[in-house]
mmCIF file of C-alpha atoms in Angstrom:
data_model
loop_
_atom_site.group_PDB
_atom_site.id
_atom_site.type_symbol
_atom_site.label_atom_id
_atom_site.label_comp_id
_atom_site.label_asym_id
_atom_site.label_seq_id
_atom_site.Cartn_x
_atom_site.Cartn_y
_atom_site.Cartn_z
ATOM 1 C CA MET A 1 0.000 0.000 0.000
ATOM 2 C CA GLN A 2 1.479 3.334 -1.017
ATOM 3 C CA GLU A 3 -1.213 5.705 0.227
ATOM 4 C CA THR A 4 -3.676 5.377 3.056
ATOM 5 C CA PRO A 5 -7.101 7.014 2.894
ATOM 6 C CA ARG A 6 -7.286 9.672 5.584
ATOM 7 C CA SER A 7 -10.451 8.127 7.000
ATOM 8 C CA VAL A 8 -8.522 5.061 8.216
ATOM 9 C CA ALA A 9 -5.065 6.575 8.703
ATOM 10 C CA PHE A 10 -3.444 6.423 12.115
ATOM 11 C CA CYS A 11 -1.451 9.518 11.192
ATOM 12 C CA ALA A 12 -4.642 11.534 10.659
ATOM 13 C CA HIS A 13 -5.352 11.130 14.370
ATOM 14 C CA ALA A 14 -1.763 11.718 15.436
ATOM 15 C CA THR A 15 -1.246 14.802 13.256
ATOM 16 C CA PHE A 16 -3.830 16.771 15.215
ATOM 17 C CA SER A 17 -2.977 15.438 18.662
ATOM 18 C CA ASP A 18 -1.275 17.572 21.300
ATOM 19 C CA GLY A 19 1.716 15.295 21.675
ATOM 20 C CA LEU A 20 2.880 11.738 21.287
ATOM 21 C CA PHE A 21 -0.009 9.591 20.021
ATOM 22 C CA LEU A 22 0.173 5.948 21.148
ATOM 23 C CA VAL A 23 -1.901 2.936 20.147
ATOM 24 C CA PRO A 24 -0.442 -0.087 21.986
ATOM 25 C CA ASP A 25 -2.885 -2.582 20.381
ATOM 26 C CA ALA A 26 -5.053 -1.350 17.513
ATOM 27 C CA ARG A 27 -7.367 -4.379 17.866
ATOM 28 C CA GLN A 28 -8.327 -3.058 21.312
ATOM 29 C CA ASP A 29 -8.805 0.571 20.222
ATOM 30 C CA ASP A 30 -12.339 1.562 19.159
ATOM 31 C CA ARG A 31 -10.989 4.052 16.614
ATOM 32 C CA PHE A 32 -8.995 1.435 14.714
ATOM 33 C CA ARG A 33 -10.282 -2.077 15.426
ATOM 34 C CA GLU A 34 -12.372 -2.112 12.200
ATOM 35 C CA SER A 35 -9.740 -0.377 10.068
ATOM 36 C CA PRO A 36 -8.596 -2.343 7.010
ATOM 37 C CA LEU A 37 -5.041 -1.489 8.103
ATOM 38 C CA VAL A 38 -5.697 -3.578 11.217
ATOM 39 C CA THR A 39 -7.984 -6.291 9.850
ATOM 40 C CA HIS A 40 -6.000 -6.861 6.634
ATOM 41 C CA ASP A 41 -2.482 -6.398 5.322
ATOM 42 C CA PRO A 42 -0.388 -4.677 6.724
ATOM 43 C CA ASN A 43 -2.065 -5.894 9.975
ATOM 44 C CA ILE A 44 -0.997 -2.958 12.110
ATOM 45 C CA ARG A 45 -1.187 -3.597 15.837
ATOM 46 C CA PHE A 46 1.068 -0.917 17.320
ATOM 47 C CA TYR A 47 1.381 2.729 16.333
ATOM 48 C CA ALA A 48 3.272 5.637 17.892
ATOM 49 C CA GLY A 49 3.321 9.000 16.157
ATOM 50 C CA MET A 50 4.628 12.428 17.022
ATOM 51 C CA PRO A 51 2.890 15.329 15.264
ATOM 52 C CA VAL A 52 5.122 17.617 13.225
ATOM 53 C CA SER A 53 4.239 21.225 12.421
ATOM 54 C CA GLY A 54 5.623 23.552 9.796
ATOM 55 C CA PRO A 55 7.311 26.918 10.417
ATOM 56 C CA ASP A 56 3.920 28.627 10.513
ATOM 57 C CA GLY A 57 2.587 26.196 13.131
ATOM 58 C CA GLN A 58 0.330 24.346 10.709
ATOM 59 C CA PRO A 59 0.253 20.547 11.154
ATOM 60 C CA MET A 60 2.353 18.845 8.459
ATOM 61 C CA GLY A 61 2.116 15.185 9.456
ATOM 62 C CA THR A 62 3.863 12.834 11.828
ATOM 63 C CA ILE A 63 7.030 10.947 12.401
ATOM 64 C CA CYS A 64 5.900 7.509 13.440
ATOM 65 C CA VAL A 65 6.708 3.887 14.112
ATOM 66 C CA LEU A 66 4.419 0.912 13.757
ATOM 67 C CA ASP A 67 4.517 -2.825 14.206
ATOM 68 C CA GLN A 68 2.466 -5.930 13.515
ATOM 69 C CA GLN A 69 2.749 -6.860 17.198
ATOM 70 C CA PRO A 70 1.155 -5.045 20.145
ATOM 71 C CA ARG A 71 3.769 -3.221 22.208
ATOM 72 C CA THR A 72 4.577 -0.249 24.365
ATOM 73 C CA LEU A 73 7.461 2.164 24.248
ATOM 74 C CA THR A 74 9.932 2.675 27.045
ATOM 75 C CA ALA A 75 10.293 6.170 28.479
ATOM 76 C CA GLU A 76 13.549 6.523 26.528
ATOM 77 C CA GLN A 77 11.873 5.486 23.268
ATOM 78 C CA GLU A 78 9.029 7.942 23.847
ATOM 79 C CA LEU A 79 11.547 10.705 24.514
ATOM 80 C CA ALA A 80 13.496 9.767 21.380
ATOM 81 C CA LEU A 81 10.355 9.994 19.232
ATOM 82 C CA ARG A 82 9.468 13.377 20.737
ATOM 83 C CA VAL A 83 13.000 14.685 20.155
ATOM 84 C CA LEU A 84 12.981 13.365 16.592
ATOM 85 C CA GLY A 85 9.680 15.147 15.936
ATOM 86 C CA ARG A 86 11.095 18.440 17.230
ATOM 87 C CA GLU A 87 14.212 17.923 15.096
ATOM 88 C CA VAL A 88 12.075 17.495 11.971
ATOM 89 C CA GLU A 89 10.247 20.722 12.861
ATOM 90 C CA ALA A 90 13.564 22.500 13.336
ATOM 91 C CA GLN A 91 14.717 21.290 9.911
ATOM 92 C CA PHE A 92 11.488 22.594 8.332
ATOM 93 C CA LYS A 93 12.084 25.953 10.012
ATOM 94 C CA ILE A 94 15.723 26.119 8.897
ATOM 95 C CA ARG A 95 14.731 25.270 5.331
ATOM 96 C CA HIS A 96 12.033 27.956 5.380
ATOM 97 C CA GLN A 97 14.488 30.549 6.751
ATOM 98 C CA PHE A 98 17.057 29.564 4.120
ATOM 99 C CA GLN A 99 14.491 30.029 1.339
ATOM 100 C CA GLN A 100 13.565 33.445 2.745
ATOM 101 C CA LEU A 101 17.234 34.394 2.878
ATOM 102 C CA GLN A 102 17.738 33.293 -0.733
ATOM 103 C CA GLU A 103 14.732 35.353 -1.847
ATOM 104 C CA SER A 104 15.996 38.394 0.054
ATOM 105 C CA HIS A 105 19.471 37.993 -1.449
ATOM 106 C CA ALA A 106 18.023 37.697 -4.960
ATOM 107 C CA LYS A 107 16.008 40.904 -4.457
ATOM 108 C CA ARG A 108 19.112 42.747 -3.240
ATOM 109 C CA MET A 109 21.097 41.467 -6.211
ATOM 110 C CA ARG A 110 18.422 42.659 -8.650
ATOM 111 C CA ALA A 111 18.338 46.069 -6.964
ATOM 112 C CA THR A 112 22.149 46.273 -7.096
ATOM 113 C CA MET A 113 22.127 45.340 -10.780
ATOM 114 C CA ARG A 114 19.535 48.047 -11.524
ATOM 115 C CA ALA A 115 21.538 50.641 -9.589
ATOM 116 C CA THR A 116 24.770 49.597 -11.316
ATOM 117 C CA THR A 117 23.086 49.754 -14.721
ATOM 118 C CA LEU A 118 21.641 53.218 -13.977
ATOM 119 C CA GLY A 119 25.030 54.399 -12.731
ATOM 120 C CA HIS A 120 26.691 53.090 -15.886
ATOM 121 C CA LEU A 121 24.093 54.769 -18.079
ATOM 122 C CA ALA A 122 24.597 58.054 -16.234
ATOM 123 C CA ALA A 123 28.372 57.785 -16.732
ATOM 124 C CA VAL A 124 27.868 57.049 -20.426
ATOM 125 C CA CYS A 125 25.525 60.010 -20.680
ATOM 126 C CA ILE A 126 28.050 62.335 -19.004
ATOM 127 C CA ALA A 127 30.945 60.998 -21.075
ATOM 128 C CA GLY A 128 28.876 61.174 -24.237
ATOM 129 C CA LEU A 129 28.071 64.836 -23.721
ATOM 130 C CA GLY A 130 31.688 65.696 -23.052
ATOM 131 C CA ARG A 131 30.556 68.082 -20.356
ATOM 132 C CA LEU A 132 30.480 67.966 -16.599
ATOM 133 C CA TRP A 133 26.805 67.960 -16.110
ATOM 134 C CA HIS A 134 24.685 65.153 -14.767
ATOM 135 C CA CYS A 135 21.873 63.497 -16.647
ATOM 136 C CA THR A 136 18.585 63.353 -14.806
ATOM 137 C CA GLN A 137 16.027 60.648 -15.008
#
């Protein structure tokens, strides 16, 4: 399966949760026991997902782990998944800031090129007239 319909997706629940979303045994969870992801291949039993937001705070998805066996996470594993989720958010933010910086740099470069071109044209105008007076725009 390459895509999961949102109506049966574990991640759809986790994406909008306030923190780590755990389903120790999907067969015992009313939200998922009838899901085709639980009753058929891939036979998901365990799910843990940490919601991930974009730079603007909008939910983007989750970073998650799943298994075909019921299980729980240790405190260290829960912490690791939380930290990993925050790291993904930090990477989204860095990427967004980098894109903003590139856009700002490109604008400055275009402005510099326009100013340089105008300065060159003014110099050509002055040199072309053979006089010491400045051309106006």
